Short mmCIF file of C-alpha atoms in Angstrom, two decimals:
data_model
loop_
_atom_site.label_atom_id
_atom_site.label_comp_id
_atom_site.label_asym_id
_atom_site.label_seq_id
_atom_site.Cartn_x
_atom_site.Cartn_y
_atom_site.Cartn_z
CA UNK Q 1 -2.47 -180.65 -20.79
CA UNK Q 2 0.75 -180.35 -19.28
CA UNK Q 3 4.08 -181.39 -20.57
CA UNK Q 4 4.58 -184.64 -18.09
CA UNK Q 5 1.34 -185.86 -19.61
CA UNK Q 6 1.89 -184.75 -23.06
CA UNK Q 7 4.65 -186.76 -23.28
CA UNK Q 8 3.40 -189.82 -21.23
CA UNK Q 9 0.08 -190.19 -22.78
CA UNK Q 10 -0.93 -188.23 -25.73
CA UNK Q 11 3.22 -188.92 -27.68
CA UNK Q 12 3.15 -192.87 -27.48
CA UNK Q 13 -0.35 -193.00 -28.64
CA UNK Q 14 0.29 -190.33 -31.76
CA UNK Q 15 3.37 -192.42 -32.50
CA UNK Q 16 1.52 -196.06 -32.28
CA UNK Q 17 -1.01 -194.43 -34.55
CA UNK Q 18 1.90 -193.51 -37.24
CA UNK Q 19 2.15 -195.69 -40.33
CA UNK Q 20 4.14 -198.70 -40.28
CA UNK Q 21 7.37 -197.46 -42.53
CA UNK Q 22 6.99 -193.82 -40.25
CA UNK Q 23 7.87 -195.64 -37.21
CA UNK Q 24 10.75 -197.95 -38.46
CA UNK Q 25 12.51 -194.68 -39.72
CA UNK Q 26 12.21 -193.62 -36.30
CA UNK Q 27 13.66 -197.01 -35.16
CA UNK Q 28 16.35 -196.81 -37.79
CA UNK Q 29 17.53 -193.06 -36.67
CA UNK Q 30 17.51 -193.51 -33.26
CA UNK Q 31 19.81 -196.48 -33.80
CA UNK Q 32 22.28 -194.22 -35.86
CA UNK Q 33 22.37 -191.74 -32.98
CA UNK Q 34 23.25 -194.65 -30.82
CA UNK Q 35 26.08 -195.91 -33.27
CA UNK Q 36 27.29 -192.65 -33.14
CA UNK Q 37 27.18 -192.45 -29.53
CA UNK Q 38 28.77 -195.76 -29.10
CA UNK Q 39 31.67 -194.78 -31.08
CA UNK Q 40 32.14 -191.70 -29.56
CA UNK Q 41 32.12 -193.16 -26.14
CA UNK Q 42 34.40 -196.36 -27.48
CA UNK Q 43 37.25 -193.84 -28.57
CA UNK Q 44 37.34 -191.43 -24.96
CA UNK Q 45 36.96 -194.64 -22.89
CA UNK Q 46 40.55 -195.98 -24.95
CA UNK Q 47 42.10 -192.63 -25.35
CA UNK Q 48 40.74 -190.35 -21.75
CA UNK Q 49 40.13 -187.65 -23.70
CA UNK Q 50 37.33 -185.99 -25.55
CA UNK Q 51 37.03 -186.77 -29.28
CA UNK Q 52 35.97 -184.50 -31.97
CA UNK Q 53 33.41 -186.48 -34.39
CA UNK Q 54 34.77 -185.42 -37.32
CA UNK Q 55 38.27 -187.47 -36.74
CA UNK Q 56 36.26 -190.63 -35.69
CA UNK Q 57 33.84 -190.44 -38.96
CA UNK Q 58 35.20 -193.17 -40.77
CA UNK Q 59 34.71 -196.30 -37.66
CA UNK Q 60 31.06 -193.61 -37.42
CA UNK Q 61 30.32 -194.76 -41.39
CA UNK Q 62 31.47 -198.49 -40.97
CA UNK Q 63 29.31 -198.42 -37.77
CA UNK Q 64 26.09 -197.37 -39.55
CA UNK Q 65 26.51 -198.96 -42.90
CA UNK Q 66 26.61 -202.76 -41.09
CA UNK Q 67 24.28 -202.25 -38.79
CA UNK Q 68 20.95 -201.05 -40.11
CA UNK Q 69 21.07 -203.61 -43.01
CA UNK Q 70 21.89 -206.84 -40.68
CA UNK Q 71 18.88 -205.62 -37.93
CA UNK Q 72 16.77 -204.75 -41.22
CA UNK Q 73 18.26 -208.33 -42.40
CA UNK Q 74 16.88 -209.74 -39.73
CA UNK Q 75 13.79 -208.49 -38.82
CA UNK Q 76 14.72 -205.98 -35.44
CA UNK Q 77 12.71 -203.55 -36.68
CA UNK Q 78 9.70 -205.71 -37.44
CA UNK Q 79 8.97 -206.13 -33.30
CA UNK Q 80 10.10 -203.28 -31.62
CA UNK Q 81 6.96 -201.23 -31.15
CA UNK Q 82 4.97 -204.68 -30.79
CA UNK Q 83 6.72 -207.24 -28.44
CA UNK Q 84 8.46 -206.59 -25.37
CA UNK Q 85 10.34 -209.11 -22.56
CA UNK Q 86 12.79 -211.23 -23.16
CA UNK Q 87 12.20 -211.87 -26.95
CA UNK Q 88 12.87 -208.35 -28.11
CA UNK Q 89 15.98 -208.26 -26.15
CA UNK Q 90 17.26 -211.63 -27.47
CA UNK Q 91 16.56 -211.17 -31.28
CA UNK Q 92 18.22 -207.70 -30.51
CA UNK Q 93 21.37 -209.56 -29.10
CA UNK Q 94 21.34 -212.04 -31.71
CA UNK Q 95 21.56 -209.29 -34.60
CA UNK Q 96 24.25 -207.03 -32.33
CA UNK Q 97 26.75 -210.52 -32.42
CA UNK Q 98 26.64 -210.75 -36.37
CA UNK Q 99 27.28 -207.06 -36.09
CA UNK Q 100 30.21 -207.28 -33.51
CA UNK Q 101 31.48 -210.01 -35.10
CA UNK Q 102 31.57 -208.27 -38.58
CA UNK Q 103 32.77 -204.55 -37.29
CA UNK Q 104 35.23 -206.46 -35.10
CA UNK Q 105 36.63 -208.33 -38.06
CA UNK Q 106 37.03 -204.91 -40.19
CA UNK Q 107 38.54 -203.09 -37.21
CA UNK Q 108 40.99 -205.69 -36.65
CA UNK Q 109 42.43 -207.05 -39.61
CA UNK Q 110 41.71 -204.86 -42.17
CA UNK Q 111 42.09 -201.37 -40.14
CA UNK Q 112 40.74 -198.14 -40.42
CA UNK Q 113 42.85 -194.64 -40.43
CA UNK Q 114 43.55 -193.59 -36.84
CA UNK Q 115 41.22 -196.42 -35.18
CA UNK Q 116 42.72 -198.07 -32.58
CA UNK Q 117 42.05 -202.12 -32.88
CA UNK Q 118 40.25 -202.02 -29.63
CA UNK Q 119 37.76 -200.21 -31.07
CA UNK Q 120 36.20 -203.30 -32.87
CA UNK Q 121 35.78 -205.01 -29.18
CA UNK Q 122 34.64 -202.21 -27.04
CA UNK Q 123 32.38 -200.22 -29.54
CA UNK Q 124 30.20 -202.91 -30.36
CA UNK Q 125 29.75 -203.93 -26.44
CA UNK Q 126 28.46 -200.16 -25.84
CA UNK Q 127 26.04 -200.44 -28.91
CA UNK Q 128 24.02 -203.49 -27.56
CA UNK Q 129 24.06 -201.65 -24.37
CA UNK Q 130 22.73 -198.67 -25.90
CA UNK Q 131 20.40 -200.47 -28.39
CA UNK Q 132 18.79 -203.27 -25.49
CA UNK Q 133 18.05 -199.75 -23.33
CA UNK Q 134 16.44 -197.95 -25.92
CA UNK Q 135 13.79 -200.96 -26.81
CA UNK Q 136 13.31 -201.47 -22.60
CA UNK Q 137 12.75 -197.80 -22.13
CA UNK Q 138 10.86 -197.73 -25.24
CA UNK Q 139 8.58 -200.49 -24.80
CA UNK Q 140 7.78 -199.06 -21.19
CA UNK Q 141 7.45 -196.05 -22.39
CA UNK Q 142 4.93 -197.30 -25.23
CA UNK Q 143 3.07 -199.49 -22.93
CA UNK Q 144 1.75 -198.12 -19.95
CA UNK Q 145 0.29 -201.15 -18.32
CA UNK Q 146 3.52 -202.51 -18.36
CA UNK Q 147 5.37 -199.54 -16.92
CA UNK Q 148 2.65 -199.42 -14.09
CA UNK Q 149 3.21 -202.74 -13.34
CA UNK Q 150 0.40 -203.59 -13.92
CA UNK Q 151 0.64 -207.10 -16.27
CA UNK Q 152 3.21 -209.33 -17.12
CA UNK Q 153 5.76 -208.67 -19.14
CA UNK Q 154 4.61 -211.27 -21.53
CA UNK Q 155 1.49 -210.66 -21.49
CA UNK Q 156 -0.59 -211.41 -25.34
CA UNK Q 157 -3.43 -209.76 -26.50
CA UNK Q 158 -4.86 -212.06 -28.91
CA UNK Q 159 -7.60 -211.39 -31.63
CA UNK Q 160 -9.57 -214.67 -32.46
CA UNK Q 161 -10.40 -215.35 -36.05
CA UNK Q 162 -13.83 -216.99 -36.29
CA UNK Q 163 -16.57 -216.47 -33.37
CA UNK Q 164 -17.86 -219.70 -34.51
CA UNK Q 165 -17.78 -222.87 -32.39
CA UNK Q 166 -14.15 -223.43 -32.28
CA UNK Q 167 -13.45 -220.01 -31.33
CA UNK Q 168 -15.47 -220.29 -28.60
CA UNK Q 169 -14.52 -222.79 -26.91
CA UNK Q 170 -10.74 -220.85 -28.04
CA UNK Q 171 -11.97 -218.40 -26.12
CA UNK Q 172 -13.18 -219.98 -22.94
CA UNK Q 173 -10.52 -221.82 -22.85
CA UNK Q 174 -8.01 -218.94 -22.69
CA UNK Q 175 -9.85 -217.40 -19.96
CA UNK Q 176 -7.32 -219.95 -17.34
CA UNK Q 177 -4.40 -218.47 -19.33
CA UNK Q 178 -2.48 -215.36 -17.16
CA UNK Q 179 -0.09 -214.80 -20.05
CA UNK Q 180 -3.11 -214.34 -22.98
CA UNK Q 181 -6.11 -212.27 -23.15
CA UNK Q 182 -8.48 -212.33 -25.79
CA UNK Q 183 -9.66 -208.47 -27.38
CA UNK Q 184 -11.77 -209.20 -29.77
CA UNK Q 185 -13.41 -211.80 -32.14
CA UNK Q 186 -12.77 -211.42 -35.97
CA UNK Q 187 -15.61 -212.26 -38.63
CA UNK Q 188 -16.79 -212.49 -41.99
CA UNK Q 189 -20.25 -212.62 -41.74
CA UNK Q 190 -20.94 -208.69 -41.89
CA UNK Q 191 -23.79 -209.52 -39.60
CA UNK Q 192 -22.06 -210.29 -36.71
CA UNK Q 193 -20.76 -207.07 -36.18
CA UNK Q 194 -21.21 -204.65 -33.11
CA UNK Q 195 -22.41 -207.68 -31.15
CA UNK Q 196 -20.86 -209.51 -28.78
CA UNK Q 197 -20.17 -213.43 -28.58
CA UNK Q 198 -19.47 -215.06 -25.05
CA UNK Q 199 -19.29 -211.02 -23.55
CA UNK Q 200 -16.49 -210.99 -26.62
CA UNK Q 201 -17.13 -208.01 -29.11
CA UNK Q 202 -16.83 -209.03 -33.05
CA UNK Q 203 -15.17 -207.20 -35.50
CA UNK Q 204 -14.18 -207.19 -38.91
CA UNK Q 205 -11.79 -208.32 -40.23
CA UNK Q 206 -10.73 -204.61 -42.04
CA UNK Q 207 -10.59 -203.30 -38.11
CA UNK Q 208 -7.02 -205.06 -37.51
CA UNK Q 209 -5.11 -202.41 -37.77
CA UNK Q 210 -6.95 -200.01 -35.49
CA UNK Q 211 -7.45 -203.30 -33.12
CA UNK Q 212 -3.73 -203.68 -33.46
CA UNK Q 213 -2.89 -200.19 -32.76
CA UNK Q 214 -5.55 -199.24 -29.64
CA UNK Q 215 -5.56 -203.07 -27.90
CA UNK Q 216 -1.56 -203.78 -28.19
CA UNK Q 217 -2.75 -206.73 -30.00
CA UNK Q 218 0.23 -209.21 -30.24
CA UNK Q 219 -0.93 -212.45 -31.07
CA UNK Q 220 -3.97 -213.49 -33.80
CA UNK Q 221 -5.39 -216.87 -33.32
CA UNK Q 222 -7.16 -218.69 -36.79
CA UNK Q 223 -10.15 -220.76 -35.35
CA UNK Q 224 -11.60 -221.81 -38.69
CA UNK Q 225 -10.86 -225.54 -38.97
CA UNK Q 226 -13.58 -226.19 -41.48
CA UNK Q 227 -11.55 -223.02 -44.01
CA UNK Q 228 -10.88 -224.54 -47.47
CA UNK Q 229 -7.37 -224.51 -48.34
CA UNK Q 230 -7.55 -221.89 -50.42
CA UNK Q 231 -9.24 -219.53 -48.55
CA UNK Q 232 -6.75 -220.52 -45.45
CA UNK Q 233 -3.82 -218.90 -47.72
CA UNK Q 234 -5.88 -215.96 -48.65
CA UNK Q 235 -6.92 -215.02 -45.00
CA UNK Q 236 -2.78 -215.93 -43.91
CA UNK Q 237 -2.06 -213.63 -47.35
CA UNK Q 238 -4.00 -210.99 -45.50
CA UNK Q 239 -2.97 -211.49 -42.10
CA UNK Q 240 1.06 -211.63 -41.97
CA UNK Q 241 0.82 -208.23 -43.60
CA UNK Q 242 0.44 -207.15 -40.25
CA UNK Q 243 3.42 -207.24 -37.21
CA UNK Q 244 1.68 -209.76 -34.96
CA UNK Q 245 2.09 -213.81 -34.45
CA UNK Q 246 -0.51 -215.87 -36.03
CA UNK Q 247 -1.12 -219.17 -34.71
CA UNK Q 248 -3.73 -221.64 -35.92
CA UNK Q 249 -5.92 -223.85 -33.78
CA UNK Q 250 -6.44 -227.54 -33.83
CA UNK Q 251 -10.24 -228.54 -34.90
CA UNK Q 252 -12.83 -229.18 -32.63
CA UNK Q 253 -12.33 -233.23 -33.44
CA UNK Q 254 -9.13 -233.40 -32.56
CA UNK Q 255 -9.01 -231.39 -29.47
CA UNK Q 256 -12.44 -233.90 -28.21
CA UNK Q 257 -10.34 -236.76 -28.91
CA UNK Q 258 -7.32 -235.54 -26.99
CA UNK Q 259 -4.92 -236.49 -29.84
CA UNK Q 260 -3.60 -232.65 -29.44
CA UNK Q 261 -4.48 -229.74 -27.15
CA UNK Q 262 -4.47 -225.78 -27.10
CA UNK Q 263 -0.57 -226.08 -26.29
CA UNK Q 264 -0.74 -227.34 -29.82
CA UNK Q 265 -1.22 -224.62 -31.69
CA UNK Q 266 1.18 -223.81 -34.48
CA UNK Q 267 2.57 -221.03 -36.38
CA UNK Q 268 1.01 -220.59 -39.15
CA UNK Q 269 2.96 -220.17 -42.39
CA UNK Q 270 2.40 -220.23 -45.89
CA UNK Q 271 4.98 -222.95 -46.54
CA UNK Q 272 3.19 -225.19 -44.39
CA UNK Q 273 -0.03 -224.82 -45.89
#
């Protein structure tokens, strides 16, 4: 295998395959690079002339140290390798502005040794630049079908909990949907597995994670109406371990009587339940 391929195909799969915290460190130091770079490139675009990093360490530090914690803060990191489109790019802006806003308000009214004040306005600019690139490229680079062209950009691939009735009728009803496409039914019933319902293969539900990892799953639909309360927290317990959107489905009752439809699914949290 060649290097072109190497790096197209066999990389991005090695690196989806890496464990959860592996990848966010690789999130989190390719962001310091960029902070770096941002300052760097913030101080010879006011000055004209080439700055040595060690004079520009301090505005480097501040950079860093307000940065990582707000996108932590806010949950950047959680979506990176799993969403793409427009709401990657807007929680990414939304945590740069509490950043700029932050690093602006140091830079400019407190000071730092041999920064000019600029600095606060044009550094943080170059950052978001530098930060929205490196999720694009990253999430074309991660997701071939997307960089082929392939799909939409907001294209879901949703796992359906419960290959019962209701997630049937889920699933047939999804099939009219261009921006969702159903991978895979989840199940308890042990006996269900390595068959197919509806042309749908079943899984279990232990099987997320490699689901997650080899279908770009994005999106996990509950279709258990009948669920005790209960065991509805215990299966969310399990589920928002896991960097993918749950949504829960209106019973079979209410979506005969019309009184809600499959545009009325909800996010499903355990404060709600």
């Amino acid at each position: 295998m060649n290097i072109y391929n190497y790096l197209l195909e066999r990389l991005p799969l090695t690196l989806l395959k890496m464990p959860r915290t592996t990848k966010r460190a690789i999130a989190i130091s390719v962001d310091i690079i960029i902070c770096c770079a941002a300052t760097w490139l913030a101080f010879y675009l006011r000055l004209g002339e080439v700055i040595d990093l060690k004079i520009i360490w301090r505005p480097i530090i501040l950079s860093i140290s307000l940065s990582i914690p707000i996108f932590i803060l806010l949950g950047t990191y959680k979506t990176i390798f799993r969403y793409a489109g427009k709401g990657v790019i807007f929680l990414t802006g939304k945590s740069c502005l509490v950043y700029a806003l932050l690093y602006a308000g140091i830079i400019m009214t407190i000071g730092l040794e041999d920064t000019p004040r600029t600095i606060g306005i044009i550094q943080p600019m170059l950052y978001f630049s530098g930060v929205a690139m490196s999720r694009v490229l990253g999430q074309l680079w991660l997701t071939p079908t997307r960089a082929n062209g392939s799909g939409p950009n907001d294209l879901k691939i949703a796992l359906i909990y419960g290959s019962g009735k209701t997630g049937q009728q889920l699933a047939n009803a999804l099939q009219g949907q261009v921006n969702i496409r159903v991978a895979a039914f989840l199940d308890d019933d042990h006996r269900l597995y390595g068959n197919k319902t509806n042309g749908i293969p079943v899984f279990a539900p232990s099987e997320i994670p490699a689901l997650i990892e080899t279908k770009r799953v994005s999106l996990i639909l509950l279709a258990i109406p009948s669920l005790s309360h209960a065991r509805k927290i215990e299966v969310l317990k399990h589920l928002t371990g896991y960097d993918v959107q749950i949504r829960v489905v209106p019973s079979l009752y209410e979506l005969a009587a019309g009184t809600v439809t499959l545009a009325d699914m909800h996010r499903l949290e355990i404060d709600n339940l």
